[in-house]
Coordinates of C-alpha atoms and ligand atoms in Angstrom, one line a residue:
M1 CA 0.0 0.0 0.0
N2 CA 1.3 3.4 -0.9
E3 CA 1.1 5.4 2.3
W4 CA 1.9 8.7 0.7
P5 CA -0.6 8.9 -2.2
K6 CA -0.9 12.3 -3.8
I7 CA -3.5 13.8 -1.4
E8 CA -5.5 16.8 -2.3
L9 CA -4.7 20.0 -0.5
E10 CA -7.1 20.2 2.5
D11 CA -8.4 23.6 1.4
T12 CA -9.4 24.9 -2.0
V13 CA -9.1 28.6 -2.8
G14 CA -12.8 28.9 -2.0
D15 CA -12.1 27.4 1.5
V16 CA -9.2 29.9 2.0
L17 CA -11.6 32.8 1.2
R18 CA -14.2 31.5 3.5
K19 CA -11.8 31.0 6.4
T20 CA -10.2 34.5 6.0
M21 CA -13.7 36.1 5.8
R22 CA -14.8 34.3 8.9
G23 CA -11.5 35.2 10.6
H24 CA -12.0 38.8 9.8
R25 CA -15.7 38.7 10.5
L26 CA -16.5 40.0 7.1
D27 CA -19.7 38.9 5.4
L28 CA -20.3 39.3 1.6
Q29 CA -21.7 42.8 2.0
A30 CA -18.8 43.9 4.2
L31 CA -16.3 42.4 1.8
E32 CA -18.0 44.1 -1.2
R33 CA -17.6 47.4 0.6
A34 CA -14.0 46.7 1.5
T35 CA -12.9 45.6 -1.9
N36 CA -15.4 47.3 -4.3
I37 CA -16.0 43.9 -5.8
A38 CA -19.7 43.1 -6.4
T39 CA -21.2 40.3 -4.3
P40 CA -22.1 38.0 -7.3
S41 CA -18.4 37.9 -8.2
L42 CA -17.4 37.1 -4.7
E43 CA -20.1 34.3 -4.6
S44 CA -18.8 32.8 -7.8
W45 CA -15.2 32.7 -6.4
L46 CA -16.4 31.2 -3.1
A47 CA -18.2 28.5 -5.1
E48 CA -15.2 28.2 -7.4
R49 CA -17.2 28.7 -10.5
A50 CA -14.7 31.4 -11.4
F51 CA -11.5 32.9 -10.0
P52 CA -10.4 36.5 -9.3
N53 CA -7.9 38.2 -11.7
A54 CA -4.7 39.5 -10.3
D55 CA -6.1 43.0 -9.4
E56 CA -9.2 41.4 -7.7
A57 CA -7.0 38.9 -5.9
A58 CA -4.8 41.8 -4.6
R59 CA -7.9 43.7 -3.3
L60 CA -9.2 40.6 -1.6
A61 CA -5.9 39.8 -0.1
A62 CA -5.6 43.4 1.3
A63 CA -9.1 43.2 2.9
L64 CA -8.6 39.7 4.3
G65 CA -5.0 40.0 5.6
M66 CA -3.7 37.6 3.1
D67 CA -0.6 37.8 1.0
A68 CA -1.6 38.8 -2.5
R69 CA 1.1 36.9 -4.3
R70 CA 0.5 33.7 -2.4
F71 CA -3.3 34.0 -2.8
Q72 CA -3.0 34.5 -6.5
Q73 CA -0.8 31.5 -6.7
R74 CA -3.4 29.4 -5.0
A75 CA -6.2 30.9 -7.1
A76 CA -4.2 29.8 -10.2
G77 CA -3.9 26.2 -8.7
A78 CA -0.2 26.6 -9.0
W79 CA 1.0 25.5 -5.6
Y80 CA 1.5 22.1 -4.0
P81 CA 4.1 21.1 -1.4
G82 CA 7.2 19.2 -2.5
E83 CA 8.1 15.7 -1.5
V84 CA 8.2 14.8 2.2
A85 CA 8.9 11.2 3.1
T86 CA 10.8 9.7 6.0
P87 CA 11.1 6.1 7.4
R88 CA 10.3 7.6 10.8
V89 CA 6.7 8.5 10.0
R90 CA 4.0 6.2 8.6
R91 CA 0.6 7.7 7.6
H92 CA -2.7 5.9 7.8
A93 CA -6.2 6.9 6.8
Q94 CA -8.7 7.0 9.6
R95 CA -11.8 5.8 7.8
P96 CA -14.7 6.7 8.1
H97 CA -13.1 10.1 8.9
P98 CA -11.2 12.1 6.2
S99 CA -8.3 12.7 8.6
N100 CA -4.7 11.5 8.8
G101 CA -3.3 9.4 11.6
Y102 CA 0.5 8.8 12.0
I103 CA 2.9 6.4 13.6
A104 CA 6.1 8.1 14.5
Y105 CA 9.3 6.2 15.4
S106 CA 12.0 7.4 17.7
S107 CA 14.7 6.5 15.1
A108 CA 15.0 5.6 11.5
E109 CA 15.7 2.0 12.6
G110 CA 12.3 1.9 14.4
G111 CA 12.7 1.9 18.2
S112 CA 9.9 3.4 20.3
A113 CA 6.6 4.3 18.6
A114 CA 4.0 7.0 19.2
L115 CA 0.6 7.1 17.6
V116 CA -0.6 10.6 16.6
D117 CA -4.4 10.9 16.8
P118 CA -6.2 7.7 17.6
A119 CA -9.3 7.9 15.4
G120 CA -11.4 6.0 13.0
D121 CA -12.6 2.4 13.0
P122 CA -10.8 0.9 16.1
E123 CA -10.5 -2.5 14.6
V124 CA -8.8 -1.3 11.4
L125 CA -6.5 0.9 13.5
L126 CA -5.6 -1.8 16.0
A127 CA -5.0 -4.3 13.2
Q128 CA -2.5 -2.0 11.6
L129 CA -0.7 -1.5 14.9
R130 CA -0.6 -5.2 15.6
E131 CA 0.5 -6.0 12.0
R132 CA 3.5 -3.7 12.5
R133 CA 4.3 -5.2 15.9
I134 CA 4.4 -1.8 17.4
D135 CA 5.3 -1.4 21.0
L136 CA 3.3 1.8 21.6
E137 CA 4.9 4.1 24.1
Y138 CA 2.8 7.2 23.5
I139 CA -0.7 8.2 22.2
L140 CA -0.4 11.9 21.2
I141 CA -3.7 13.7 20.7
T142 CA -3.6 17.0 18.9
H143 CA -7.2 18.1 19.8
K144 CA -10.6 17.1 20.9
H145 CA -12.5 16.6 17.6
D146 CA -13.8 13.1 16.9
D147 CA -11.8 12.6 13.7
H148 CA -8.7 12.9 15.8
C149 CA -9.5 11.0 19.0
D150 CA -12.6 8.8 18.9
A151 CA -10.5 5.6 19.0
A152 CA -8.6 6.7 22.1
G153 CA -10.5 4.3 24.3
A154 CA -9.9 1.3 22.1
V155 CA -6.2 2.0 21.7
A156 CA -5.6 2.8 25.4
T157 CA -7.3 -0.5 26.3
A158 CA -5.1 -2.5 23.8
Y159 CA -2.0 -0.6 25.0
P160 CA -2.5 0.0 28.7
D161 CA 1.1 1.1 29.3
A162 CA 1.0 3.7 26.5
R163 CA 1.2 7.3 27.9
I164 CA -1.5 9.6 26.6
V165 CA -0.6 13.2 26.0
M166 CA -3.4 15.7 25.4
H167 CA -4.0 19.3 26.4
E168 CA -6.1 19.5 29.6
I169 CA -8.6 21.9 28.0
D170 CA -9.5 19.4 25.3
A171 CA -9.0 16.2 27.3
P172 CA -12.6 15.9 28.5
A173 CA -13.3 14.6 24.9
I174 CA -11.7 11.3 25.8
G175 CA -13.9 10.8 28.9
A176 CA -12.5 8.9 31.8
L177 CA -9.2 8.5 30.0
A178 CA -8.6 12.2 30.6
K179 CA -7.4 11.3 34.1
R180 CA -4.6 9.3 32.5
A181 CA -3.5 12.0 30.1
L182 CA -0.3 13.9 30.6
P183 CA -1.0 17.6 30.1
V184 CA 0.6 19.6 27.3
R185 CA 3.0 22.2 28.7
K186 CA 5.1 24.5 26.6
G187 CA 8.7 23.6 26.7
E188 CA 8.1 20.2 28.2
R189 CA 10.1 17.3 26.7
L190 CA 9.1 13.7 27.1
A191 CA 11.7 11.0 26.8
F192 CA 11.1 8.9 23.6
G193 CA 13.8 6.3 22.9
A194 CA 17.0 8.2 22.4
T195 CA 15.2 11.4 21.6
A196 CA 12.3 13.4 23.0
I197 CA 8.8 14.6 22.2
A198 CA 8.2 18.3 22.6
S199 CA 4.7 19.5 23.2
L200 CA 3.7 22.8 21.7
P201 CA 0.4 24.4 22.8
T202 CA -1.1 26.1 19.7
P203 CA -4.6 27.3 20.6
G204 CA -6.9 28.5 17.9
H205 CA -8.5 25.6 16.0
T206 CA -9.7 24.5 19.5
D207 CA -8.7 25.9 22.8
G208 CA -6.6 22.9 23.6
S209 CA -5.1 22.3 20.2
S210 CA -1.5 21.2 20.4
C211 CA 1.3 20.2 18.1
F212 CA 4.1 17.7 18.8
L213 CA 7.7 17.9 17.7
I214 CA 10.0 14.9 17.5
D215 CA 13.4 16.1 16.3
D216 CA 12.6 17.5 12.8
L217 CA 9.2 16.0 12.5
L218 CA 6.2 18.1 13.4
F219 CA 2.6 16.9 13.9
T220 CA 0.2 19.8 13.5
G221 CA -3.3 18.3 13.8
D222 CA -5.8 20.9 12.5
T223 CA -3.6 23.9 13.4
L224 CA -1.6 24.1 10.2
F225 CA -2.3 22.4 6.8
A226 CA -0.3 22.5 3.6
G227 CA -1.3 25.9 2.2
S228 CA -3.9 26.6 4.8
V229 CA -4.8 26.7 8.5
G230 CA -7.6 25.1 10.5
G231 CA -10.9 26.7 11.1
C232 CA -11.6 28.2 14.5
F233 CA -13.9 26.4 16.9
G234 CA -12.6 27.5 20.3
D235 CA -14.5 29.4 23.0
R236 CA -11.5 31.3 24.4
F237 CA -9.2 31.6 21.4
G238 CA -9.9 32.7 17.9
Y239 CA -8.4 33.4 14.5
A240 CA -5.8 35.9 15.6
D241 CA -4.7 33.4 18.3
L242 CA -4.4 30.6 15.7
L243 CA -2.2 32.7 13.4
A244 CA -0.1 33.9 16.4
S245 CA 0.3 30.3 17.6
I246 CA 1.6 29.2 14.2
R247 CA 4.0 32.2 14.0
R248 CA 5.3 31.8 17.5
E249 CA 5.5 28.0 17.9
L250 CA 5.8 26.6 14.4
F251 CA 7.4 29.2 12.1
T252 CA 10.3 29.6 14.5
L253 CA 11.4 26.0 13.8
P254 CA 14.0 25.3 11.1
D255 CA 12.7 25.5 7.5
D256 CA 13.3 21.9 6.7
T257 CA 11.2 20.7 9.6
A258 CA 8.7 18.2 8.1
V259 CA 5.1 18.9 8.8
F260 CA 2.5 16.2 9.1
P261 CA -1.0 17.7 9.3
G262 CA -4.3 16.2 10.4
H263 CA -5.7 16.6 6.9
G264 CA -4.1 16.9 3.5
P265 CA -0.5 16.2 2.4
P266 CA 2.7 16.7 4.4
T267 CA 4.7 19.9 3.9
R268 CA 7.6 21.7 5.5
V269 CA 7.9 24.7 7.8
G270 CA 9.8 26.7 5.3
W271 CA 7.4 26.1 2.5
E272 CA 4.5 27.2 4.7
R273 CA 6.4 30.3 6.0
N274 CA 7.1 31.3 2.5
E275 CA 4.0 30.2 0.6
N276 CA 1.0 29.9 2.9
P277 CA -1.5 32.7 1.9
F278 CA -2.6 33.3 5.5
F279 CA 0.8 34.8 6.2
L280 CA 2.7 37.5 4.4
D281 CA 5.8 37.6 2.3
K282 CA 7.0 40.6 4.3
E283 CA 6.8 38.8 7.6
S284 CA 8.6 35.6 6.3
A285 CA 11.9 37.4 5.7
R286 CA 14.3 36.4 8.4
Ligands
FE2_301 FE1 -10.4 19.5 14.1

C-alpha cells in the first residue's frame, strides 16, 4: 500500500476565502464594501465557478489580511508542497473520517513508537498497529475533535502502558481517560527512545489544540495544513490566536522541519512560512 498517495490539499481557494472572511468577521456585503467587488463575483469565487484576476485577488488579499502573491498562486492552482517522506513516519487513513493518523518512530531503525491521533474504526487501526508489531509508548492527541481522538479508548485499552498526551482543556473529549493523560506544557520534553517529544500548545482551532515535535518531525493536527490553516472552533481563542500560535511555535522552527497535518499532504515549515496565503511575504523574511 502506498502510504503517501498524492493527497488533495485540504483547502481549496474557496475554502481559503471562507476562512479568512470568517476570521476577519466580514460577510459578503462587508467584503464588497472593503474591496469594491460586487457580491455576485465574490459568490462565484467562493463556489469556485470562477476565479479572481490579479487585481481582484490583490484587493481581496488586502481586505482579508492575506498575501496577494500567495493567494494569486493558490487561485491559479499553482501550488502544491514538494516531496516529504521519512522512514520515521507512517501515515494511515482514519476511515470513516477524512483525517490523517500517523505512527512516529524514535529513530530511522524503528525503536519506540508514538501514535498521533487515535481515530477512525478501532478494529482497522488496531489491526495496523498489531501487524507492524508496534510497542506503543505514546498516544499523542492533537485536539478534541472526533476525527482525531474517537478511537482513544480502544487504543488505550489495547496498549494499557502507553502514555496519553493531550492538552487538559481538550482532554474531556476522551472521557475517563482524561485522568490518565499527561498535560501539554510549553517547553516540556518527554523522553522517547534516544530522543524526546516536545509539546507545543497552539490554541486557535480548538482551545486545547497542540502540536508535537519529534526532532525535525512536526505533527500539527488541524492547526496548520499545507497551504492553509484550521478553522476556529474555540471558546476562548480565535483566528488571531491561531495565526499567532503558528507564528510563535511553528514558524520559528527550522525551515526543513517536516510537517504532518491532520488533513491533506505533508509539507515543511519553510514552504508554509514562504507560501501559505494566511501569512505575508514581508513577515517571512528572516
Ligand atoms: Fe479538528
